[in-house]
């Protein structure tokens, strides 16, 4: 793959992905296939079921019951950087509570933190920055990687809160609209921390645009599942090859 991003002493692949949204279902076979096809070393662990099941069985990869512990029976996960995916929360308070519970269960300290609006398609930026501040004060060893809108003031606030990498939405989740304000995105990429495009990716050309504007990497998710004529693993192979080429040329 196209090199790595070094964040807080951890080397992360430049290409990341998840395993669907609340609209998608990825079986164990699909989860394993996506991991193999992507070549990433980033493995997100969903926490959205912790509100109903406060035990390790609630920790999943995706939305179809592929458990955090069960995946290890099919894939050697020792080499992956495991990220607690604090997903589908709509307030800082809920995100903080989920993080603390998941951290106590797993000891995983890298956080893929989000606080979404009620539509679950956009970021509540003030809430996610507040959650990042609270969590960093609660345990300074946590590595908090927030999802934010393409907004310069929010990006500066997240950097001031100690976030060592920003996941910036080019446009709304699942919109497939790419980066709708290139000027702001480019400014965010000059703030001194790596930026990963995360949100709105619909075509491989969106990866190229992000790299040209200064992004260190990108994350894909819903686009893998939204093409009626292609299976998710096939789409992943296309994006992974593009990411390797595009981000490799921007090292």
C-alpha positions as MATLAB code, in Angstrom:
seq = 'XXXXXXXXXXXXXXXXXXXXXXXXXXXXXXXXXXXXXXXXXXXXXXXXXXXXXXXXXXXXXXXXXXXXXXXXXXXXXXXXXXXXXXXXXXXXXXXXXXXXXXXXXXXXXXXXXXXXXXXXXXXXXXXXXXXXXXXXXXXXXXXXXXXXXXXXXXXXXXXXXXXXXXXXXXXXXXXXXXXXXXXXXXXXXXXXXXXXXXXXXXXXXXXXXXXXXXXXXXXXXXXXXXXXXXXXXXXXXXXXXXXXXXXXXXX';
ca = [
       0.000    0.000    0.000;
       0.917    3.657   -0.372;
       3.059    4.246    2.679;
       1.779    5.155    6.114;
       0.615    8.067    8.230;
       2.498    8.369   11.520;
       0.184    9.523   14.312;
       1.127    9.577   17.996;
       3.734    6.879   17.490;
       1.419    4.629   15.452;
       1.776    3.926   11.727;
      -1.569    3.953    9.933;
      -2.321    2.979    6.356;
      -3.294    5.834    4.070;
      -6.401    3.960    2.930;
      -9.123    3.112    5.467;
     -12.598    1.641    5.279;
     -15.556    0.513    7.339;
     -17.996   -2.327    6.745;
     -21.254   -0.615    5.811;
     -23.722    1.686    7.507;
     -27.046    1.170    9.233;
     -28.422    0.678    5.695;
     -25.941   -2.065    4.781;
     -25.139   -5.548    6.044;
     -21.716   -7.188    5.665;
     -21.431  -10.894    6.459;
     -18.284  -12.436    7.897;
     -17.310  -13.479    4.367;
     -17.688   -9.900    3.124;
     -15.827   -8.410    6.096;
     -12.896  -10.763    5.545;
     -12.970  -10.133    1.805;
     -12.937   -6.364    2.262;
      -9.994   -6.517    4.647;
      -7.971   -8.681    2.282;
      -8.792   -6.544   -0.752;
      -8.060   -3.209    0.915;
      -4.618   -3.934    2.312;
      -5.338   -1.537    5.162;
      -3.954   -1.963    8.662;
      -6.851   -0.019   10.234;
      -9.622   -2.110   11.796;
     -12.638   -0.189   13.175;
     -14.732   -1.710   15.968;
     -18.317   -0.468   16.028;
     -19.840    0.503   19.363;
     -23.400    1.423   18.364;
     -24.947   -1.615   20.099;
     -23.383   -0.844   23.470;
     -26.480    1.113   24.488;
     -28.586   -2.059   24.345;
     -25.948   -4.685   25.182;
     -23.299   -3.525   27.609;
     -20.847   -6.369   26.991;
     -18.254   -7.452   24.419;
     -20.859   -9.137   22.224;
     -21.996   -5.635   21.268;
     -18.623   -4.803   19.669;
     -18.889   -5.505   15.950;
     -17.296   -4.928   12.566;
     -20.176   -3.557   10.543;
     -23.877   -4.032   11.201;
     -24.535   -7.746   10.666;
     -23.312   -9.275   13.897;
     -19.662   -9.889   12.916;
     -18.186   -9.765   16.393;
     -14.920   -8.185   17.508;
     -13.815  -11.464   19.056;
     -15.230  -13.733   16.319;
     -13.282  -12.055   13.519;
     -10.047  -13.318   15.053;
     -11.122  -16.859   14.190;
     -10.965  -15.962   10.480;
      -8.258  -13.276   10.244;
      -5.017  -12.716   12.149;
      -5.897   -9.344   13.622;
      -2.682   -8.915   15.621;
      -1.094   -6.686   12.971;
      -4.061   -4.310   12.713;
      -4.438   -0.977   14.451;
      -7.798   -1.430   16.131;
      -9.917    1.697   16.428;
     -12.950    2.069   18.650;
     -15.527    3.403   16.204;
     -17.738    5.664   18.321;
     -20.523    5.647   15.762;
     -24.143    6.813   15.501;
     -23.997    8.958   18.656;
     -25.736   12.332   18.451;
     -24.385   14.082   21.563;
     -21.010   14.572   23.177;
     -22.322   12.989   26.372;
     -23.393    9.804   24.592;
     -20.131    9.583   22.654;
     -18.056    9.982   25.801;
     -20.073    7.335   27.668;
     -19.724    4.845   24.809;
     -16.000    5.476   24.549;
     -15.377    4.917   28.229;
     -17.325    1.662   28.253;
     -15.652    0.313   25.096;
     -12.205    1.327   26.319;
     -12.756   -0.407   29.643;
     -13.777   -3.584   27.758;
     -10.943   -3.638   25.235;
      -8.102   -1.332   26.249;
      -8.004   -0.032   22.676;
      -6.914    3.603   22.829;
      -7.316    4.791   19.227;
     -10.717    6.443   18.797;
     -12.567    6.966   15.546;
     -14.828    9.555   17.149;
     -18.013   10.996   15.670;
     -21.052   12.892   16.889;
     -23.656   13.069   14.133;
     -26.743   15.158   13.520;
     -30.145   13.427   13.774;
     -30.094   12.468   10.080;
     -26.802   10.593   10.708;
     -25.379   12.211    7.576;
     -23.522   15.207    9.004;
     -21.300   16.107   11.941;
     -22.327   18.076   15.012;
     -18.983   19.799   15.101;
     -19.239   21.551   18.447;
     -20.294   18.316   20.112;
     -17.507   16.211   18.621;
     -14.847   18.759   19.602;
     -16.284   18.870   23.124;
     -16.211   15.067   23.310;
     -12.591   15.094   22.163;
     -11.661   17.568   24.902;
     -13.450   15.591   27.603;
     -11.919   12.274   26.552;
      -8.392   13.667   26.248;
      -8.686   15.093   29.766;
     -10.147   11.822   31.099;
      -7.261    9.744   29.715;
      -4.409   11.534   27.911;
      -3.230    8.219   26.424;
      -6.272    8.152   24.129;
      -5.613    9.008   20.483;
      -8.715   10.888   19.388;
      -9.384   11.083   15.636;
     -12.585   13.117   15.175;
     -14.910   13.269   12.183;
     -15.682   16.912   11.388;
     -17.362   18.938    8.688;
     -15.277   20.696    6.076;
     -15.096   23.762    8.314;
     -11.880   25.634    9.081;
     -12.856   26.955   12.516;
     -13.899   23.483   13.644;
     -10.666   22.018   12.336;
      -8.625   24.599   14.275;
     -10.631   23.855   17.428;
      -9.999   20.118   17.050;
      -6.268   20.694   16.614;
      -6.288   22.963   19.681;
      -8.044   20.144   21.573;
      -5.042   17.914   20.849;
      -6.415   15.776   18.029;
      -3.382   14.474   16.073;
      -5.331   13.682   12.866;
      -8.564   15.029   11.402;
     -11.149   13.031    9.473;
     -12.805   15.657    7.299;
     -16.069   15.185    5.434;
     -15.890   16.382    1.852;
     -19.685   16.295    1.828;
     -22.469   14.514    3.709;
     -22.165   10.814    4.532;
     -23.430    8.646    1.652;
     -23.893   11.693   -0.608;
     -21.137   10.570   -3.018;
     -20.661   14.274   -3.840;
     -16.908   14.453   -3.191;
     -15.314   17.616   -1.795;
     -17.794   20.418   -2.284;
     -15.562   23.238   -0.968;
     -12.032   22.553   -2.129;
     -10.641   25.844   -0.824;
     -11.604   25.173    2.780;
     -10.447   21.547    2.579;
      -7.058   22.697    1.299;
      -6.738   25.206    4.162;
      -7.509   22.485    6.704;
      -4.726   20.391    5.203;
      -2.221   23.135    6.142;
      -2.935   23.059    9.896;
      -0.048   20.745   10.716;
      -1.870   17.470   11.325;
      -2.713   14.760    8.767;
      -6.143   14.908    7.142;
      -8.122   11.882    5.987;
     -11.045   12.467    3.614;
     -13.943   10.650    5.292;
     -17.428   11.288    3.967;
     -18.974   11.827    0.549;
     -16.600    9.697   -1.531;
     -18.362    8.336   -4.596;
     -15.659    7.910   -7.242;
     -11.948    7.138   -7.315;
     -11.448   10.650   -8.715;
     -12.457   11.973   -5.293;
      -9.344   10.323   -3.834;
      -7.206   12.117   -6.395;
      -8.834   15.446   -5.571;
      -8.214   14.928   -1.851;
      -4.562   14.066   -2.408;
      -4.071   17.074   -4.678;
      -5.475   19.323   -1.924;
      -3.107   17.897    0.681;
      -4.936   14.974    2.293;
      -2.798   12.190    3.707;
      -5.393    9.478    3.092;
      -9.039    8.570    2.653;
     -11.768    6.343    4.074;
     -14.496    4.658    2.011;
     -17.620    2.954    3.255;
     -21.102    3.311    1.755;
     -19.804    3.576   -1.813;
     -18.635   -0.019   -1.477;
     -22.227   -1.175   -1.086;
     -24.193    1.259   -3.239;
     -23.287   -0.042   -6.683;
     -26.032   -2.419   -7.754;
     -23.882   -4.016  -10.463;
     -20.814   -4.731   -8.286;
     -20.184   -6.676   -5.109;
     -18.534   -4.721   -2.259;
     -15.236   -6.615   -2.534;
     -15.028   -5.830   -6.254;
     -15.580   -2.116   -5.590;
     -12.981   -2.282   -2.832;
     -10.396   -3.694   -5.220;
     -10.973   -0.723   -7.531;
     -10.625    1.853   -4.751;
      -7.656    0.135   -3.114;
      -5.709    0.097   -6.376;
      -6.515    3.768   -6.919;
      -5.507    4.699   -3.352;
      -2.209    2.893   -3.730;
      -1.459    4.767   -6.924;
      -2.741    8.173   -5.808;
      -1.418    8.431   -2.271;
       1.800    6.667   -3.214;
       2.544    9.496   -5.641;
       1.959   12.105   -2.909;
       4.433   10.795   -0.325;
];
